[in-house]
């Protein structure tokens, strides 16, 4: 299973990615983790990425794609992976498509966690206030202003990916504002939705088969009934016919007798 998780910062992609890893036995591929691992391993592409990062520049798409290519070729990624944080732009998505096509692979699904940005900002403000009240150290990203900047960057660069994958009929959206367990259940429903429809036609087919059998039985019973009636009718007709034949000579005799008597009466009158 090969998946992509889309959603703005704070949508809960990391949490859901971990649950997908546990459920399906796949690996989570985070761009930052992959870059750090490549640099630490001293791979050719890792050394190239290191020199670029040390110069304070953004790692270009081709380097990131090369790192992902190395990572998905490793044995633990053979069963599948979930990409979190990549692709961030449409050109990166197109590069990923080419990379997978070269290996005879394709994405199974792109999951978008839809969220309300206003509620996300309120959540982080509440969290910051609660942490400050407890005297806890705040992280650099635990800041509403930082989140606003990240959300703006997401809208400009990454949000168009939803339209790109929708055009490829790979996008499935889930309400990311629901409780964590509800979101997980919705994701499992989306991923398991391909198998569910297969059972319906089978049930329909069995129903149709039973209906056809019942119909044919009814037809055969009706045919038998008609045949039985048909066999009985000629017998009735025969009885009536024979009754008519039996009565005809008697009627003829009576008529002949009447004519004879009338003839005698006429002769008597003439004389």
Short mmCIF file of C-alpha atoms in Angstrom, two decimals:
data_model
loop_
_atom_site.label_atom_id
_atom_site.label_comp_id
_atom_site.label_asym_id
_atom_site.label_seq_id
_atom_site.Cartn_x
_atom_site.Cartn_y
_atom_site.Cartn_z
CA UNK A 1 0.00 0.00 0.00
CA UNK A 2 1.46 3.36 -1.10
CA UNK A 3 -0.17 6.48 0.37
CA UNK A 4 0.25 10.24 0.61
CA UNK A 5 -1.12 12.28 3.51
CA UNK A 6 -2.09 15.87 2.68
CA UNK A 7 -3.14 18.54 5.14
CA UNK A 8 -1.96 21.83 6.65
CA UNK A 9 0.27 22.04 9.72
CA UNK A 10 -1.60 20.90 12.82
CA UNK A 11 -4.01 18.67 10.87
CA UNK A 12 -2.71 15.53 12.62
CA UNK A 13 -0.87 13.92 9.69
CA UNK A 14 1.93 12.59 11.89
CA UNK A 15 -0.49 10.85 14.29
CA UNK A 16 -2.51 9.25 11.48
CA UNK A 17 0.66 8.23 9.62
CA UNK A 18 1.85 6.32 12.70
CA UNK A 19 -1.49 4.53 12.99
CA UNK A 20 -1.34 3.53 9.31
CA UNK A 21 2.18 2.19 9.85
CA UNK A 22 1.00 0.01 12.75
CA UNK A 23 -2.14 -1.22 11.00
CA UNK A 24 -0.71 -2.03 7.56
CA UNK A 25 2.94 -2.83 8.35
CA UNK A 26 4.23 -0.10 6.04
CA UNK A 27 6.89 2.57 6.66
CA UNK A 28 6.45 6.29 7.23
CA UNK A 29 8.56 8.43 4.93
CA UNK A 30 9.10 11.94 6.26
CA UNK A 31 11.18 14.27 4.06
CA UNK A 32 13.09 15.73 7.01
CA UNK A 33 13.89 12.30 8.46
CA UNK A 34 15.00 10.99 5.06
CA UNK A 35 17.28 13.98 4.46
CA UNK A 36 18.89 13.63 7.88
CA UNK A 37 19.31 9.84 7.42
CA UNK A 38 20.90 10.31 3.96
CA UNK A 39 23.30 12.93 5.33
CA UNK A 40 24.21 10.73 8.32
CA UNK A 41 24.74 7.69 6.04
CA UNK A 42 27.04 9.70 3.79
CA UNK A 43 25.36 8.55 0.57
CA UNK A 44 26.25 10.48 -2.62
CA UNK A 45 22.86 12.20 -2.65
CA UNK A 46 23.09 12.74 1.13
CA UNK A 47 26.47 14.50 0.79
CA UNK A 48 25.04 16.68 -1.96
CA UNK A 49 22.07 17.59 0.22
CA UNK A 50 24.43 18.34 3.13
CA UNK A 51 26.48 20.84 1.13
CA UNK A 52 23.31 22.59 -0.03
CA UNK A 53 21.86 22.79 3.51
CA UNK A 54 25.14 24.04 4.96
CA UNK A 55 25.08 26.82 2.38
CA UNK A 56 21.67 27.81 3.78
CA UNK A 57 19.83 26.95 0.56
CA UNK A 58 16.67 24.92 -0.03
CA UNK A 59 17.27 21.36 -1.22
CA UNK A 60 16.06 21.21 -4.86
CA UNK A 61 13.31 18.83 -5.94
CA UNK A 62 15.61 16.49 -7.87
CA UNK A 63 17.73 15.88 -4.75
CA UNK A 64 14.68 15.20 -2.58
CA UNK A 65 13.23 12.84 -5.21
CA UNK A 66 16.60 11.04 -5.45
CA UNK A 67 16.62 10.55 -1.66
CA UNK A 68 13.04 9.18 -1.80
CA UNK A 69 14.07 6.87 -4.66
CA UNK A 70 16.89 5.43 -2.53
CA UNK A 71 14.54 5.04 0.44
CA UNK A 72 11.71 3.22 -1.31
CA UNK A 73 14.22 0.78 -2.79
CA UNK A 74 15.12 -0.45 0.70
CA UNK A 75 13.64 -3.82 1.81
CA UNK A 76 11.39 -2.42 4.58
CA UNK A 77 9.57 -0.24 2.05
CA UNK A 78 8.66 -3.12 -0.25
CA UNK A 79 5.30 -3.66 1.51
CA UNK A 80 4.45 0.00 1.05
CA UNK A 81 4.86 3.43 2.57
CA UNK A 82 3.02 6.57 3.64
CA UNK A 83 4.56 9.88 2.56
CA UNK A 84 4.19 12.72 5.05
CA UNK A 85 5.49 16.15 4.02
CA UNK A 86 6.16 15.21 0.41
CA UNK A 87 5.19 16.19 -2.23
CA UNK A 88 4.73 19.84 -1.31
CA UNK A 89 4.19 21.19 -4.84
CA UNK A 90 2.64 19.98 -8.10
CA UNK A 91 6.07 19.66 -9.82
CA UNK A 92 7.20 17.43 -6.92
CA UNK A 93 4.05 15.32 -7.34
CA UNK A 94 4.77 14.93 -11.07
CA UNK A 95 8.38 13.94 -10.29
CA UNK A 96 7.09 11.35 -7.80
CA UNK A 97 4.71 9.95 -10.43
CA UNK A 98 7.62 9.48 -12.84
CA UNK A 99 9.75 7.88 -10.12
CA UNK A 100 7.04 5.34 -9.26
CA UNK A 101 6.25 4.64 -12.93
CA UNK A 102 9.93 3.81 -13.57
CA UNK A 103 9.64 1.12 -10.87
CA UNK A 104 6.28 -0.18 -12.09
CA UNK A 105 4.56 1.23 -8.97
CA UNK A 106 1.64 3.59 -8.39
CA UNK A 107 -0.08 5.35 -5.51
CA UNK A 108 -3.06 3.59 -3.95
CA UNK A 109 -4.59 6.69 -2.41
CA UNK A 110 -3.97 10.34 -1.51
CA UNK A 111 -5.64 11.15 1.82
CA UNK A 112 -6.47 14.77 2.52
CA UNK A 113 -7.20 15.82 6.10
CA UNK A 114 -9.53 18.80 5.73
CA UNK A 115 -9.40 21.29 8.59
CA UNK A 116 -10.66 24.72 9.60
CA UNK A 117 -7.67 27.10 9.86
CA UNK A 118 -9.45 29.39 12.31
CA UNK A 119 -10.03 26.51 14.74
CA UNK A 120 -6.40 25.38 14.33
CA UNK A 121 -5.17 28.84 15.35
CA UNK A 122 -7.47 28.87 18.39
CA UNK A 123 -6.20 25.42 19.39
CA UNK A 124 -2.55 26.49 19.30
CA UNK A 125 -3.34 29.69 21.23
CA UNK A 126 -5.05 27.60 23.93
CA UNK A 127 -2.15 25.12 23.99
CA UNK A 128 0.44 27.91 24.30
CA UNK A 129 -1.53 29.54 27.15
CA UNK A 130 -1.86 26.20 28.98
CA UNK A 131 1.86 25.38 28.58
CA UNK A 132 2.87 28.84 29.77
CA UNK A 133 0.58 28.49 32.82
CA UNK A 134 2.28 25.16 33.67
CA UNK A 135 5.72 26.71 33.21
CA UNK A 136 6.60 24.38 30.33
CA UNK A 137 9.14 25.32 27.69
CA UNK A 138 7.52 26.33 24.41
CA UNK A 139 8.67 24.93 21.07
CA UNK A 140 9.55 27.25 18.19
CA UNK A 141 6.42 26.23 16.29
CA UNK A 142 4.15 26.69 19.34
CA UNK A 143 3.33 30.17 18.20
CA UNK A 144 0.16 31.44 16.49
CA UNK A 145 2.16 33.81 14.28
CA UNK A 146 4.49 31.04 13.12
CA UNK A 147 1.47 28.83 12.38
CA UNK A 148 -0.17 31.63 10.36
CA UNK A 149 2.96 31.84 8.20
CA UNK A 150 3.04 28.07 7.70
CA UNK A 151 -0.66 27.99 6.81
CA UNK A 152 -0.16 30.75 4.24
CA UNK A 153 2.74 28.80 2.69
CA UNK A 154 0.59 25.66 2.61
CA UNK A 155 -2.27 27.46 0.83
CA UNK A 156 0.09 28.87 -1.79
CA UNK A 157 2.26 25.80 -2.48
CA UNK A 158 0.63 22.58 -1.27
CA UNK A 159 -3.15 23.14 -1.42
CA UNK A 160 -3.11 22.92 -5.29
CA UNK A 161 -2.08 19.26 -4.88
CA UNK A 162 -5.67 18.45 -3.91
CA UNK A 163 -6.86 19.54 -7.38
CA UNK A 164 -3.96 17.71 -9.04
CA UNK A 165 -4.74 14.37 -7.37
CA UNK A 166 -8.49 14.88 -7.72
CA UNK A 167 -7.90 15.13 -11.46
CA UNK A 168 -6.14 11.75 -11.31
CA UNK A 169 -9.05 10.33 -9.24
CA UNK A 170 -6.68 9.44 -6.40
CA UNK A 171 -7.84 11.98 -3.80
CA UNK A 172 -10.01 11.01 -0.82
CA UNK A 173 -10.95 13.63 1.80
CA UNK A 174 -11.54 13.08 5.50
CA UNK A 175 -12.71 15.51 8.20
CA UNK A 176 -9.52 16.23 10.10
CA UNK A 177 -11.37 18.27 12.73
CA UNK A 178 -13.06 15.16 14.17
CA UNK A 179 -11.57 13.40 17.24
CA UNK A 180 -8.40 11.39 16.47
CA UNK A 181 -10.11 7.98 16.71
CA UNK A 182 -12.97 9.12 14.47
CA UNK A 183 -10.46 10.36 11.85
CA UNK A 184 -8.65 7.00 12.03
CA UNK A 185 -11.93 5.14 11.54
CA UNK A 186 -12.81 7.34 8.55
CA UNK A 187 -9.39 6.71 6.97
CA UNK A 188 -9.75 2.94 7.49
CA UNK A 189 -13.19 3.16 5.88
CA UNK A 190 -11.75 4.94 2.83
CA UNK A 191 -8.89 2.46 2.45
CA UNK A 192 -11.17 -0.52 3.01
CA UNK A 193 -13.88 0.89 0.67
CA UNK A 194 -12.44 -0.88 -2.38
CA UNK A 195 -13.30 -4.32 -0.98
CA UNK A 196 -16.79 -3.54 0.33
CA UNK A 197 -18.58 -2.96 -3.00
CA UNK A 198 -17.47 -6.38 -4.27
CA UNK A 199 -19.75 -8.12 -1.76
CA UNK A 200 -22.86 -6.21 -2.89
CA UNK A 201 -23.02 -7.49 -6.47
CA UNK A 202 -22.53 -11.02 -5.14
CA UNK A 203 -25.53 -10.64 -2.83
CA UNK A 204 -27.55 -9.11 -5.64
CA UNK A 205 -26.53 -11.93 -7.95
CA UNK A 206 -27.59 -14.55 -5.39
CA UNK A 207 -30.88 -12.70 -4.88
CA UNK A 208 -31.48 -12.56 -8.63
CA UNK A 209 -30.66 -16.26 -8.92
CA UNK A 210 -33.15 -17.17 -6.17
CA UNK A 211 -35.75 -14.90 -7.76
CA UNK A 212 -35.20 -16.53 -11.15
CA UNK A 213 -35.53 -20.01 -9.60
CA UNK A 214 -38.77 -19.03 -7.84
CA UNK A 215 -40.07 -17.49 -11.06
CA UNK A 216 -39.25 -20.61 -13.10
CA UNK A 217 -40.88 -22.82 -10.43
CA UNK A 218 -44.03 -20.68 -10.54
CA UNK A 219 -44.01 -20.80 -14.33
CA UNK A 220 -43.61 -24.58 -14.38
CA UNK A 221 -46.44 -24.98 -11.83
CA UNK A 222 -48.68 -22.75 -13.94
CA UNK A 223 -47.75 -24.70 -17.08
CA UNK A 224 -48.55 -27.98 -15.32
CA UNK A 225 -51.88 -26.57 -14.17
CA UNK A 226 -52.75 -25.45 -17.70
CA UNK A 227 -51.72 -28.85 -19.08
CA UNK A 228 -53.93 -30.59 -16.51
CA UNK A 229 -56.84 -28.33 -17.42
CA UNK A 230 -56.13 -28.91 -21.09
CA UNK A 231 -56.21 -32.68 -20.57
CA UNK A 232 -59.55 -32.39 -18.78
CA UNK A 233 -61.25 -30.21 -21.41
CA UNK A 234 -61.25 -32.66 -24.33
CA UNK A 235 -62.85 -35.25 -22.08
CA UNK A 236 -65.68 -32.80 -21.27
CA UNK A 237 -66.08 -31.88 -24.92
CA UNK A 238 -66.22 -35.54 -25.83
CA UNK A 239 -68.97 -36.24 -23.30
CA UNK A 240 -71.09 -33.33 -24.58
CA UNK A 241 -70.57 -34.39 -28.17
CA UNK A 242 -71.56 -37.97 -27.48
CA UNK A 243 -74.59 -36.72 -25.54
CA UNK A 244 -75.64 -34.64 -28.53
CA UNK A 245 -75.15 -37.56 -30.89
CA UNK A 246 -77.16 -39.83 -28.60
CA UNK A 247 -80.03 -37.35 -28.45
CA UNK A 248 -80.15 -36.61 -32.19
CA UNK A 249 -81.79 -39.87 -33.37
CA UNK A 250 -84.58 -39.48 -30.85
CA UNK A 251 -85.32 -35.91 -31.98
CA UNK A 252 -85.24 -37.02 -35.63
CA UNK A 253 -87.68 -39.81 -34.85
CA UNK A 254 -90.07 -37.45 -33.15
CA UNK A 255 -89.93 -35.01 -36.05
CA UNK A 256 -90.58 -37.82 -38.54
CA UNK A 257 -93.53 -39.03 -36.43
CA UNK A 258 -95.01 -35.55 -36.28
CA UNK A 259 -94.74 -35.13 -40.06
CA UNK A 260 -96.44 -38.51 -40.63
CA UNK A 261 -99.35 -37.66 -38.36
CA UNK A 262 -99.80 -34.26 -40.00
CA UNK A 263 -99.89 -35.99 -43.44
CA UNK A 264 -102.64 -38.34 -42.26
CA UNK A 265 -104.71 -35.45 -40.95
CA UNK A 266 -104.54 -33.67 -44.32
CA UNK A 267 -105.63 -36.84 -46.18
CA UNK A 268 -108.55 -37.25 -43.86
CA UNK A 269 -109.73 -33.65 -44.46
CA UNK A 270 -109.51 -34.00 -48.27
CA UNK A 271 -111.58 -37.16 -48.28
#
